[in-house]
Short mmCIF file of C-alpha atoms and ligand atoms in Angstrom, two decimals:
data_model
loop_
_atom_site.label_atom_id
_atom_site.label_comp_id
_atom_site.label_asym_id
_atom_site.label_seq_id
_atom_site.Cartn_x
_atom_site.Cartn_y
_atom_site.Cartn_z
CA MET A 277 27.14 57.73 103.11
CA ARG A 278 29.06 54.55 103.83
CA VAL A 279 26.72 53.74 106.75
CA PHE A 280 23.69 54.31 104.54
CA ASN A 281 25.04 51.90 101.89
CA ALA A 282 25.70 49.24 104.47
CA ALA A 283 22.16 49.59 105.77
CA LEU A 284 20.78 49.36 102.25
CA LEU A 285 22.85 46.26 101.51
CA ALA A 286 21.70 44.65 104.73
CA PHE A 287 18.10 45.40 103.80
CA MET A 288 18.59 43.86 100.35
CA ALA A 289 20.19 40.77 101.81
CA VAL A 290 17.23 40.30 104.15
CA THR A 291 14.66 40.69 101.39
CA ALA A 292 16.62 38.24 99.22
CA LEU A 293 16.57 35.70 102.04
CA ALA A 294 12.90 36.28 102.75
CA SER A 295 11.88 35.69 99.12
CA PRO A 296 10.99 32.03 98.53
CA GLY A 297 13.65 31.12 95.93
CA PRO A 298 13.98 27.64 94.47
CA ASN A 299 13.55 25.46 97.54
CA ARG A 300 11.93 22.14 96.82
CA PRO A 301 9.16 21.29 99.30
CA SER A 302 8.89 17.86 100.88
CA VAL A 303 5.79 16.27 99.35
CA LYS A 304 4.51 13.19 101.19
CA CYS A 305 1.46 11.00 100.64
CA HIS A 306 -1.02 11.38 103.49
CA PRO A 307 -2.97 9.73 105.05
CA LYS A 308 -3.24 6.76 102.60
CA GLN A 309 0.00 5.34 101.26
CA PRO A 310 0.55 3.85 97.82
CA SER A 311 1.09 0.09 97.69
CA ARG A 312 4.36 0.55 95.78
CA PRO A 313 6.78 3.12 97.22
CA PHE A 314 7.70 6.15 95.13
CA PRO A 315 11.33 6.58 94.02
CA HIS A 316 13.60 8.93 95.95
CA SER A 317 14.44 12.24 94.25
CA PRO A 318 17.99 13.34 95.07
CA PRO A 319 18.50 17.06 95.88
CA ARG A 320 19.39 19.38 93.00
CA ASN A 321 22.71 21.16 92.71
CA PRO A 322 22.09 24.60 94.31
CA LYS A 323 24.62 26.12 91.89
CA ARG A 324 22.72 24.98 88.83
CA ILE A 325 19.78 27.37 88.62
CA CYS A 326 18.53 28.41 85.19
CA THR A 327 16.37 31.51 85.43
CA VAL A 328 13.64 32.05 82.84
CA LEU A 329 13.38 35.49 81.26
CA ALA A 330 10.23 37.32 82.36
CA GLU A 331 8.00 39.90 80.73
CA THR A 332 8.91 38.83 77.19
CA ALA A 333 6.51 38.34 74.26
CA ASP A 334 7.13 34.58 74.45
CA ALA A 335 8.78 32.83 77.38
CA GLY A 336 8.62 29.49 75.54
CA PRO A 337 12.15 29.54 74.04
CA SER A 338 13.64 30.72 77.34
CA ILE A 339 11.92 27.90 79.26
CA LEU A 340 13.13 25.32 76.72
CA ALA A 341 16.71 26.64 76.86
CA ALA A 342 16.63 26.64 80.70
CA ALA A 343 15.26 23.07 80.79
CA ARG A 344 18.00 21.84 78.43
CA LYS A 345 20.73 23.63 80.34
CA CYS A 346 19.59 22.58 83.80
CA ASN A 347 18.55 19.02 82.90
CA HIS A 348 20.43 16.31 84.88
CA GLY A 349 20.58 17.96 88.27
CA GLY A 350 19.49 21.60 88.14
CA THR A 351 16.44 23.81 88.67
CA VAL A 352 14.52 25.90 86.15
CA TYR A 353 13.54 29.01 88.08
CA PHE A 354 10.65 31.42 87.50
CA PRO A 355 11.21 34.22 90.06
CA PRO A 356 8.09 35.48 91.86
CA GLY A 357 6.13 38.62 91.07
CA LYS A 358 6.75 38.38 87.34
CA THR A 359 4.73 37.23 84.33
CA TYR A 360 5.87 34.57 81.88
CA THR A 361 3.70 34.54 78.76
CA ILE A 362 3.97 31.37 76.73
CA ALA A 363 3.05 31.88 73.08
CA THR A 364 4.51 28.76 71.43
CA VAL A 365 4.25 25.01 72.14
CA LEU A 366 6.73 23.50 74.56
CA ASP A 367 7.80 19.88 74.40
CA LEU A 368 9.39 19.06 77.76
CA THR A 369 9.34 15.27 77.45
CA PHE A 370 13.14 14.86 77.66
CA LEU A 371 13.44 15.64 81.38
CA ALA A 372 15.72 13.81 83.81
CA ASN A 373 16.54 14.75 87.43
CA ILE A 374 15.31 18.33 87.16
CA ASP A 375 13.07 20.69 89.13
CA PHE A 376 10.83 23.55 88.01
CA ALA A 377 10.40 26.24 90.67
CA ILE A 378 7.45 28.19 89.27
CA LEU A 379 7.08 31.08 91.71
CA GLY A 380 5.91 33.63 89.12
CA ASN A 381 2.79 33.73 86.98
CA ILE A 382 2.67 31.76 83.76
CA LYS A 383 0.03 32.73 81.22
CA PHE A 384 -0.77 31.12 77.87
CA LYS A 385 -1.30 33.79 75.24
CA ASP A 386 -4.91 33.65 74.05
CA ASP A 387 -3.95 33.37 70.39
CA LEU A 388 -6.67 30.99 69.22
CA THR A 389 -5.37 30.74 65.66
CA TYR A 390 -1.85 29.77 66.70
CA TRP A 391 -2.79 27.19 69.35
CA GLN A 392 -5.43 25.47 67.25
CA ALA A 393 -2.83 24.91 64.54
CA HIS A 394 0.11 23.99 66.79
CA ALA A 395 -1.00 22.51 70.14
CA PHE A 396 0.06 18.87 70.73
CA GLN A 397 -2.81 16.79 69.44
CA TYR A 398 -4.10 13.42 70.71
CA SER A 399 -6.84 11.27 69.26
CA PHE A 400 -8.22 10.39 72.73
CA GLN A 401 -11.21 12.70 73.16
CA SER A 402 -9.48 15.15 70.77
CA ALA A 403 -7.26 16.26 73.65
CA SER A 404 -4.69 18.95 72.86
CA LEU A 405 -1.94 20.45 75.00
CA PHE A 406 -0.13 23.82 75.18
CA TRP A 407 2.91 22.06 76.69
CA ARG A 408 3.77 18.60 77.96
CA PHE A 409 6.09 17.21 80.62
CA GLY A 410 7.74 13.81 80.43
CA GLY A 411 10.84 12.04 81.65
CA ARG A 412 12.12 10.82 85.01
CA ASP A 413 12.59 12.37 88.45
CA VAL A 414 10.97 15.77 88.04
CA ASN A 415 9.62 18.13 90.71
CA ILE A 416 7.38 20.99 89.64
CA TYR A 417 6.45 23.30 92.50
CA GLY A 418 4.92 26.68 93.19
CA LEU A 419 5.26 26.96 97.00
CA GLY A 420 1.75 28.46 97.09
CA THR A 421 3.04 31.45 95.10
CA GLY A 422 3.25 30.35 91.47
CA SER A 423 0.34 30.24 89.08
CA ILE A 424 -0.51 28.96 85.61
CA ASP A 425 -3.32 30.80 83.86
CA GLY A 426 -4.98 29.53 80.66
CA LEU A 427 -6.89 32.80 80.00
CA GLY A 428 -9.92 30.57 79.58
CA ASP A 429 -12.42 33.44 79.23
CA THR A 430 -11.36 34.09 75.62
CA TRP A 431 -11.65 30.40 74.73
CA TRP A 432 -15.02 29.83 76.45
CA ALA A 433 -16.48 32.87 74.67
CA ALA A 434 -15.14 31.62 71.31
CA TRP A 435 -16.53 28.14 71.96
CA ALA A 436 -19.94 29.59 72.80
CA THR A 437 -20.21 30.92 69.24
CA ASN A 438 -18.33 28.07 67.50
CA SER A 439 -18.22 24.63 69.11
CA SER A 440 -15.49 23.50 66.69
CA VAL A 441 -12.93 25.69 68.45
CA ALA A 442 -10.33 23.19 69.74
CA ARG A 443 -9.39 24.28 73.26
CA PRO A 444 -6.08 23.10 74.77
CA ILE A 445 -5.74 21.50 78.20
CA LEU A 446 -3.83 23.69 80.67
CA PHE A 447 -1.26 21.19 81.99
CA GLY A 448 -0.24 17.83 80.58
CA THR A 449 2.12 14.97 81.25
CA ASP A 450 3.01 12.40 78.62
CA GLY A 451 5.40 9.76 79.92
CA LEU A 452 6.30 11.33 83.28
CA HIS A 453 7.69 8.81 85.80
CA GLY A 454 8.65 9.70 89.36
CA ALA A 455 7.45 13.25 89.89
CA THR A 456 5.83 15.69 92.27
CA ILE A 457 3.62 18.58 91.24
CA SER A 458 2.73 20.86 94.14
CA GLY A 459 1.82 24.26 95.49
CA LEU A 460 0.57 25.77 92.23
CA LYS A 461 -2.52 27.78 91.53
CA LEU A 462 -4.10 26.78 88.22
CA ILE A 463 -6.50 29.32 86.76
CA ASN A 464 -9.13 29.27 83.99
CA PRO A 465 -8.16 26.44 81.65
CA PRO A 466 -9.59 26.62 78.10
CA ASN A 467 -10.48 22.92 78.51
CA TRP A 468 -9.52 20.46 81.31
CA PHE A 469 -7.04 21.60 83.94
CA ASN A 470 -4.78 18.51 83.88
CA PHE A 471 -4.23 15.52 81.63
CA ILE A 472 -2.01 12.94 83.34
CA SER A 473 -1.16 10.43 80.61
CA ASN A 474 1.35 7.59 80.14
CA SER A 475 2.67 8.41 83.61
CA SER A 476 3.51 6.64 86.88
CA GLU A 477 4.72 7.43 90.40
CA VAL A 478 3.39 10.99 90.38
CA ILE A 479 2.25 12.83 93.54
CA ILE A 480 0.12 15.91 93.06
CA SER A 481 -0.42 17.92 96.22
CA ASP A 482 -1.44 21.29 97.65
CA MET A 483 -2.91 22.65 94.46
CA ASN A 484 -5.61 25.29 94.02
CA LEU A 485 -7.65 24.92 90.82
CA SER A 486 -10.08 27.68 90.03
CA ALA A 487 -12.22 28.16 86.91
CA ILE A 488 -14.54 31.15 87.13
CA SER A 489 -15.92 33.06 84.16
CA LYS A 490 -15.57 36.82 84.37
CA ASN A 491 -18.58 37.28 82.10
CA ALA A 492 -21.74 35.83 83.69
CA SER A 493 -23.27 35.16 80.26
CA VAL A 494 -20.31 33.01 79.13
CA ALA A 495 -20.16 29.58 80.80
CA VAL A 496 -16.92 27.84 81.78
CA LYS A 497 -16.51 24.91 79.36
CA ASN A 498 -15.30 21.50 80.66
CA SER A 499 -12.63 22.38 83.27
CA ASP A 500 -12.12 18.81 84.61
CA GLY A 501 -9.68 19.00 87.53
CA TRP A 502 -7.47 15.96 86.79
CA ASP A 503 -7.97 13.32 84.14
CA THR A 504 -5.74 10.26 84.37
CA TYR A 505 -5.16 8.11 81.28
CA ARG A 506 -2.81 5.16 80.69
CA SER A 507 -1.33 5.94 84.10
CA SER A 508 -0.56 4.02 87.27
CA ASN A 509 0.45 4.77 90.86
CA ILE A 510 -0.72 8.38 91.00
CA VAL A 511 -1.65 10.27 94.19
CA ILE A 512 -3.78 13.43 94.05
CA GLN A 513 -4.26 15.06 97.43
CA ASN A 514 -4.68 18.10 99.72
CA SER A 515 -6.16 20.38 97.11
CA VAL A 516 -9.10 22.67 96.43
CA ILE A 517 -10.97 22.71 93.15
CA HIS A 518 -13.64 25.12 91.95
CA ASN A 519 -14.89 24.05 88.54
CA THR A 520 -17.84 22.97 86.39
CA ASP A 521 -16.99 19.45 85.24
CA ASP A 522 -15.43 16.34 86.79
CA CYS A 523 -13.32 17.15 89.84
CA VAL A 524 -11.19 14.08 89.08
CA SER A 525 -11.82 11.60 86.29
CA PHE A 526 -10.26 8.18 85.78
CA LYS A 527 -10.10 7.65 82.05
CA PRO A 528 -9.10 4.37 80.32
CA ASN A 529 -6.20 2.50 81.93
CA SER A 530 -6.01 4.32 85.22
CA THR A 531 -4.75 1.94 87.92
CA GLU A 532 -3.38 2.19 91.49
CA ILE A 533 -4.65 5.70 92.16
CA ILE A 534 -5.25 7.42 95.48
CA VAL A 535 -7.29 10.62 95.64
CA GLN A 536 -7.50 12.07 99.15
CA ASN A 537 -8.29 15.20 101.12
CA LEU A 538 -9.89 17.20 98.31
CA ARG A 539 -12.45 19.96 98.54
CA CYS A 540 -14.39 20.11 95.27
CA THR A 541 -16.97 22.81 94.56
CA GLY A 542 -19.36 23.05 91.62
CA SER A 543 -18.15 19.93 89.82
CA HIS A 544 -19.61 16.76 88.34
CA GLY A 545 -18.01 14.77 91.14
CA ILE A 546 -15.20 12.27 91.09
CA SER A 547 -15.79 9.95 88.16
CA VAL A 548 -14.66 6.66 86.75
CA GLY A 549 -14.93 7.13 82.99
CA SER A 550 -16.45 7.59 80.74
CA LEU A 551 -15.31 4.11 79.65
CA GLY A 552 -16.17 1.94 76.67
CA GLN A 553 -16.59 4.91 74.37
CA TYR A 554 -14.37 3.50 71.63
CA GLN A 555 -15.29 0.21 69.97
CA GLY A 556 -12.39 -2.22 69.69
CA GLU A 557 -10.58 -0.84 72.75
CA PHE A 558 -10.18 -2.42 76.18
CA ASP A 559 -10.43 0.03 79.09
CA ILE A 560 -9.21 -0.82 82.58
CA VAL A 561 -9.84 1.20 85.73
CA GLU A 562 -8.88 -0.63 88.91
CA ASN A 563 -7.42 -0.32 92.39
CA ILE A 564 -8.69 3.18 93.04
CA HIS A 565 -9.12 4.64 96.53
CA VAL A 566 -10.95 7.93 96.84
CA TYR A 567 -10.78 9.02 100.47
CA ASN A 568 -11.90 12.00 102.58
CA ILE A 569 -13.61 14.22 100.04
CA SER A 570 -15.71 17.29 100.69
CA MET A 571 -17.96 17.71 97.66
CA SER A 572 -20.15 20.81 97.40
CA ASN A 573 -22.65 22.14 94.86
CA ALA A 574 -21.93 19.28 92.47
CA THR A 575 -24.26 17.48 90.09
CA ASP A 576 -22.91 14.16 91.42
CA GLY A 577 -20.73 13.03 94.30
CA ALA A 578 -19.25 9.68 93.25
CA ARG A 579 -19.84 8.61 89.69
CA ILE A 580 -19.12 5.71 87.34
CA LYS A 581 -20.04 6.29 83.70
CA ILE A 582 -19.84 3.49 81.17
CA TRP A 583 -21.06 3.41 77.60
CA PRO A 584 -23.39 0.60 76.55
CA GLY A 585 -22.65 -1.91 73.81
CA VAL A 586 -23.63 -1.19 70.24
CA ALA A 587 -25.68 -3.18 67.77
CA PRO A 588 -23.76 -5.97 65.99
CA GLY A 589 -22.31 -4.77 62.72
CA THR A 590 -21.77 -1.23 63.99
CA VAL A 591 -18.13 -0.77 63.07
CA GLY A 592 -15.78 1.78 64.60
CA SER A 593 -18.34 3.33 66.90
CA THR A 594 -17.20 6.14 69.17
CA VAL A 595 -20.45 6.15 71.11
CA GLY A 596 -19.99 2.91 72.97
CA GLY A 597 -19.18 -0.72 72.30
CA GLY A 598 -15.75 -0.75 73.93
CA ALA A 599 -14.80 -3.57 76.31
CA GLY A 600 -12.95 -3.59 79.62
CA ARG A 601 -13.21 -3.84 83.39
CA VAL A 602 -13.79 -1.64 86.42
CA LYS A 603 -12.60 -3.36 89.58
CA ASN A 604 -11.72 -2.59 93.19
CA ILE A 605 -12.93 0.99 93.41
CA THR A 606 -13.49 2.45 96.89
CA TYR A 607 -15.15 5.78 97.58
CA GLU A 608 -14.78 6.38 101.31
CA LYS A 609 -15.44 9.22 103.78
CA TYR A 610 -17.42 11.54 101.59
CA THR A 611 -19.10 14.71 102.79
CA ASN A 612 -21.83 15.81 100.39
CA ILE A 613 -23.05 19.40 100.62
CA ASN A 614 -25.88 20.45 98.32
CA ASN A 615 -25.11 17.92 95.57
CA ASP A 616 -27.93 16.86 93.23
CA GLN A 617 -27.04 13.15 93.37
CA VAL A 618 -24.73 11.39 95.75
CA ILE A 619 -23.97 8.18 93.83
CA ALA A 620 -24.42 7.80 90.08
CA LEU A 621 -23.37 4.52 88.46
CA THR A 622 -24.50 3.71 84.94
CA GLN A 623 -23.66 1.28 82.16
CA CYS A 624 -26.02 3.16 79.84
CA TYR A 625 -24.07 6.42 79.74
CA ALA A 626 -25.40 9.10 77.41
CA THR A 627 -28.15 6.75 76.24
CA SER A 628 -31.71 7.86 76.71
CA ASN A 629 -33.13 4.70 75.09
CA THR A 630 -33.05 2.13 77.92
CA THR A 631 -34.57 -0.57 75.68
CA LEU A 632 -31.65 -0.20 73.32
CA CYS A 633 -29.18 -0.32 76.20
CA ALA A 634 -30.74 -3.55 77.51
CA LEU A 635 -30.61 -5.08 74.02
CA TYR A 636 -26.90 -4.27 73.66
CA PRO A 637 -25.45 -4.38 77.16
CA SER A 638 -22.14 -2.85 78.06
CA GLU A 639 -18.98 -4.86 77.31
CA ILE A 640 -17.39 -3.55 80.50
CA ILE A 641 -17.53 -5.63 83.67
CA VAL A 642 -17.97 -3.75 86.94
CA LYS A 643 -17.04 -5.44 90.22
CA ASP A 644 -15.90 -4.74 93.78
CA VAL A 645 -17.12 -1.16 94.01
CA ILE A 646 -17.53 0.16 97.55
CA PHE A 647 -19.26 3.35 98.67
CA ASN A 648 -18.52 3.77 102.36
CA ASP A 649 -19.19 6.46 104.98
CA PHE A 650 -21.16 9.00 102.95
CA VAL A 651 -22.73 11.87 104.90
CA GLY A 652 -24.32 15.21 104.11
CA VAL A 653 -27.40 16.97 102.83
CA MET A 654 -28.35 17.00 99.16
CA SER A 655 -29.93 19.66 97.01
CA LYS A 656 -33.67 19.39 96.32
CA LYS A 657 -33.25 18.77 92.58
CA TYR A 658 -34.21 15.04 92.53
CA ASP A 659 -35.57 14.85 96.07
CA PRO A 660 -36.18 12.19 97.46
CA ILE A 661 -33.93 10.27 95.02
CA ALA A 662 -30.29 10.28 96.12
CA GLY A 663 -28.74 8.64 93.08
CA TYR A 664 -28.91 5.64 90.78
CA LEU A 665 -27.32 2.31 89.92
CA ILE A 666 -28.12 1.42 86.30
CA CYS A 667 -26.78 -1.89 85.04
CA SER A 668 -27.32 -2.72 81.40
CA VAL A 669 -27.95 -6.43 82.07
C1 NAG B 867 -15.13 27.40 63.81
O1 NAG B 867 -13.86 26.98 64.27
C2 NAG B 867 -13.21 26.08 63.39
C3 NAG B 867 -11.95 25.60 64.11
O2 NAG B 867 -11.13 26.67 64.43
C4 NAG B 867 -12.92 26.79 62.08
O3 NAG B 867 -12.31 25.90 61.19
C5 NAG B 867 -14.22 27.31 61.48
O4 NAG B 867 -13.93 28.07 60.34
C6 NAG B 867 -14.96 28.17 62.49
N1 NAG B 867 -16.27 28.52 61.95
C7 NAG B 867 -16.70 29.76 61.89
C8 NAG B 867 -18.09 29.96 61.33
O5 NAG B 867 -16.02 30.72 62.26
C1 NAG B 868 1.06 7.59 75.19
O1 NAG B 868 1.92 6.62 74.63
C2 NAG B 868 1.47 6.05 73.40
C3 NAG B 868 2.41 4.94 73.04
O2 NAG B 868 3.69 5.41 73.01
C4 NAG B 868 1.39 7.15 72.36
O3 NAG B 868 0.87 6.64 71.17
C5 NAG B 868 0.46 8.27 72.85
O4 NAG B 868 0.47 9.36 71.96
C6 NAG B 868 0.92 8.76 74.23
N1 NAG B 868 0.05 9.81 74.76
C7 NAG B 868 -1.27 9.69 75.01
C8 NAG B 868 -1.97 10.84 75.58
O5 NAG B 868 -1.88 8.66 74.78
C1 NAG B 869 -7.90 29.27 95.66
O1 NAG B 869 -7.85 30.27 94.65
C2 NAG B 869 -9.03 31.06 94.61
C3 NAG B 869 -9.00 31.91 93.36
O2 NAG B 869 -7.78 32.52 93.18
C4 NAG B 869 -9.11 31.86 95.90
O3 NAG B 869 -10.28 32.65 95.89
C5 NAG B 869 -9.17 30.88 97.06
O4 NAG B 869 -9.16 31.58 98.28
C6 NAG B 869 -8.01 29.91 97.04
N1 NAG B 869 -8.26 28.88 98.05
C7 NAG B 869 -7.35 28.48 98.91
C8 NAG B 869 -7.77 27.43 99.88
O5 NAG B 869 -6.23 28.92 98.89
C1 NAG B 870 -20.31 38.90 77.82
O1 NAG B 870 -20.67 37.89 76.88
C2 NAG B 870 -21.75 38.25 76.04
C3 NAG B 870 -22.13 37.02 75.22
O2 NAG B 870 -21.01 36.52 74.50
C4 NAG B 870 -21.32 39.44 75.17
O3 NAG B 870 -22.39 39.81 74.33
C5 NAG B 870 -20.93 40.59 76.08
O4 NAG B 870 -20.40 41.64 75.30
C6 NAG B 870 -19.88 40.16 77.09
N1 NAG B 870 -19.65 41.22 78.06
C7 NAG B 870 -18.45 41.70 78.31
C8 NAG B 870 -18.37 42.77 79.35
O5 NAG B 870 -17.43 41.31 77.72
C1 NAG B 871 -9.71 15.38 105.35
O1 NAG B 871 -9.33 16.44 104.49
C2 NAG B 871 -9.30 17.72 105.11
C3 NAG B 871 -8.93 18.74 104.03
O2 NAG B 871 -9.90 18.79 103.04
C4 NAG B 871 -8.30 17.71 106.24
O3 NAG B 871 -8.36 18.95 106.91
C5 NAG B 871 -8.62 16.60 107.21
O4 NAG B 871 -7.61 16.51 108.19
C6 NAG B 871 -8.69 15.27 106.47
N1 NAG B 871 -9.10 14.20 107.38
C7 NAG B 871 -8.46 13.03 107.45
C8 NAG B 871 -9.04 12.00 108.34
O5 NAG B 871 -7.44 12.81 106.81
C1 NAG B 872 -5.31 -0.70 78.30
O1 NAG B 872 -4.58 -1.83 78.72
C2 NAG B 872 -4.98 -3.01 78.02
C3 NAG B 872 -4.25 -4.17 78.67
O2 NAG B 872 -2.91 -3.94 78.69
C4 NAG B 872 -4.66 -2.86 76.55
O3 NAG B 872 -5.11 -3.99 75.86
C5 NAG B 872 -5.40 -1.61 76.01
O4 NAG B 872 -5.04 -1.39 74.68
C6 NAG B 872 -5.08 -0.39 76.84
N1 NAG B 872 -5.95 0.71 76.44
C7 NAG B 872 -5.50 1.95 76.24
C8 NAG B 872 -6.53 2.96 75.89
O5 NAG B 872 -4.34 2.24 76.34
C1 NAG B 873 -7.61 -2.39 95.90
O1 NAG B 873 -7.15 -1.07 95.65
C2 NAG B 873 -6.46 -0.51 96.75
C3 NAG B 873 -6.21 0.96 96.43
O2 NAG B 873 -5.42 1.13 95.31
C4 NAG B 873 -5.20 -1.33 97.01
O3 NAG B 873 -4.53 -0.78 98.14
C5 NAG B 873 -5.58 -2.76 97.29
O4 NAG B 873 -4.41 -3.53 97.40
C6 NAG B 873 -6.42 -3.31 96.14
N1 NAG B 873 -6.89 -4.63 96.48
C7 NAG B 873 -6.66 -5.68 95.72
C8 NAG B 873 -7.25 -6.96 96.17
O5 NAG B 873 -5.98 -5.61 94.69
C1 NAG B 874 -22.78 26.48 97.09
O1 NAG B 874 -23.82 27.23 96.53
C2 NAG B 874 -24.52 28.03 97.50
C3 NAG B 874 -25.74 28.63 96.81
O2 NAG B 874 -25.37 29.23 95.61
C4 NAG B 874 -23.55 29.06 98.05
O3 NAG B 874 -24.19 29.84 99.02
C5 NAG B 874 -22.36 28.34 98.67
O4 NAG B 874 -21.40 29.27 99.08
C6 NAG B 874 -21.72 27.38 97.69
N1 NAG B 874 -20.73 26.57 98.38
C7 NAG B 874 -19.44 26.67 98.16
C8 NAG B 874 -18.55 25.75 98.94
O5 NAG B 874 -18.96 27.45 97.35
C1 NAG B 875 -35.37 2.48 71.40
O1 NAG B 875 -34.69 1.41 70.79
C2 NAG B 875 -35.58 0.36 70.36
C3 NAG B 875 -34.73 -0.82 69.88
O2 NAG B 875 -33.87 -0.43 68.87
C4 NAG B 875 -36.49 0.92 69.28
O3 NAG B 875 -37.40 -0.08 68.86
C5 NAG B 875 -37.27 2.12 69.84
O4 NAG B 875 -38.02 2.74 68.82
C6 NAG B 875 -36.31 3.14 70.44
N1 NAG B 875 -37.08 4.16 71.12
C7 NAG B 875 -36.89 5.46 70.89
C8 NAG B 875 -37.75 6.39 71.69
O5 NAG B 875 -36.10 5.87 70.07
#
């Protein structure tokens, strides 16, 4: 009996060691390096681990309590093989020197009534968020095991019958400075996958984003991979994306951004914009390097979409008329496989009337844009046209 117990204990010890546990990965920018170095993140106290309760009706309160308790040096831990259903909004914008080891499976309850009334709401493109991360020195990692599932099927089906259904974005940052986000599988977002806003010094690496509708007659809606907004010094790299909208999109005030080593399938390409949508605003996208991209089955490879100006006297337009600049954008080392267009640059975005666009040219200046080392074979859709450059002046 005694021998048997010892053997059992030994077995348990081995399985405990073999399970991943909270063990922050080393996330490094590669091959391109940011011009400003990222801050160092000191190791967390291995004794301060706050474990989130699994298999509950709502993991939200448990996550919030764990984040408060383990803030300033600890790790919020989601053990593997378990489900964490989040049913209420989570404001995690108070973070400092904390890690999130998400090794289990997070799901957002598909309660359309609740989320539409309570999700964090932004005026920019009516964005809304289930939860938001902000603060300083934060590492969120999944070690290739953890997942975050938006149960998008329910939302896409609802949107198909009612386009007023406000669908939250799966993952959002608002004021996150000095962070890594890595090794997570993101599944079926109701809207975009990621909204990186008001943030700086963030490395996103080794992610797998996948949006696939279970019902062939219900289309995936939006599903942008990453949208950056009011953010600077961001690196997005070494990831695979299967979606139906922009693979990465640089929204207003996205600067010093490196996107490298991505494999995008089924998207609308990697896009600057759309910019100039809101009259009275000044949008800046500059110092962007997109490098080593494999783009398959996309409508566009590399894209820049800018709204035209609007007629004088048109006040408060949200269909163009905004000012700004797009400068120093490099798209380099691009493999195009079966994309409809390789390069698509327009200052007459969403405007079918080209006369009107020429009469009221875009207020956004575009300069120093480089498309370098593009290879591949396109789809036959617009054959022999490979793309377009439409300037409004
Ligand atoms: C469509 O969705 C909106 C937002 O949830 C809601 O206010 C409206 O009542 C819905 N319309 C119908 C016909 O269900
Ligand atoms: C970003 O910061 C501004 C200024 O504090 C705030 O108004 C806004 O709600 C924040 N988030 C987004 C997405 O703009
Ligand atoms: C990414 O996730 C999808 C869907 O879960 C899976 O089919 C695919 O193999 C994954 N890709 C990689 C490179 O891990
Ligand atoms: C798939 O979606 C269609 C259209 O909304 C719906 O009529 C059908 O019942 C759905 N099928 C399944 C298996 O849910
Ligand atoms: C380009 O990215 C792929 C992954 O998509 C990677 O295997 C390859 O090593 C990268 N090439 C360079 C030159 O970095
Ligand atoms: C972008 O930055 C410019 C210059 O600082 C500022 O005027 C503008 O309001 C910002 N736009 C947004 C959308 O934050
Ligand atoms: C252009 O952008 C790249 C990538 O962010 C940056 O490394 C480079 O310094 C920028 N060049 C200028 C002249 O600002
Ligand atoms: C692109 O689409 C074709 C035709 O539907 C398909 O055979 C191929 O597997 C797709 N490519 C990728 C990378 O998924
Ligand atoms: C395009 O705009 C011009 C200038 O406003 C107008 O005269 C013309 O009728 C418009 N064309 C169409 C097809 O709407």
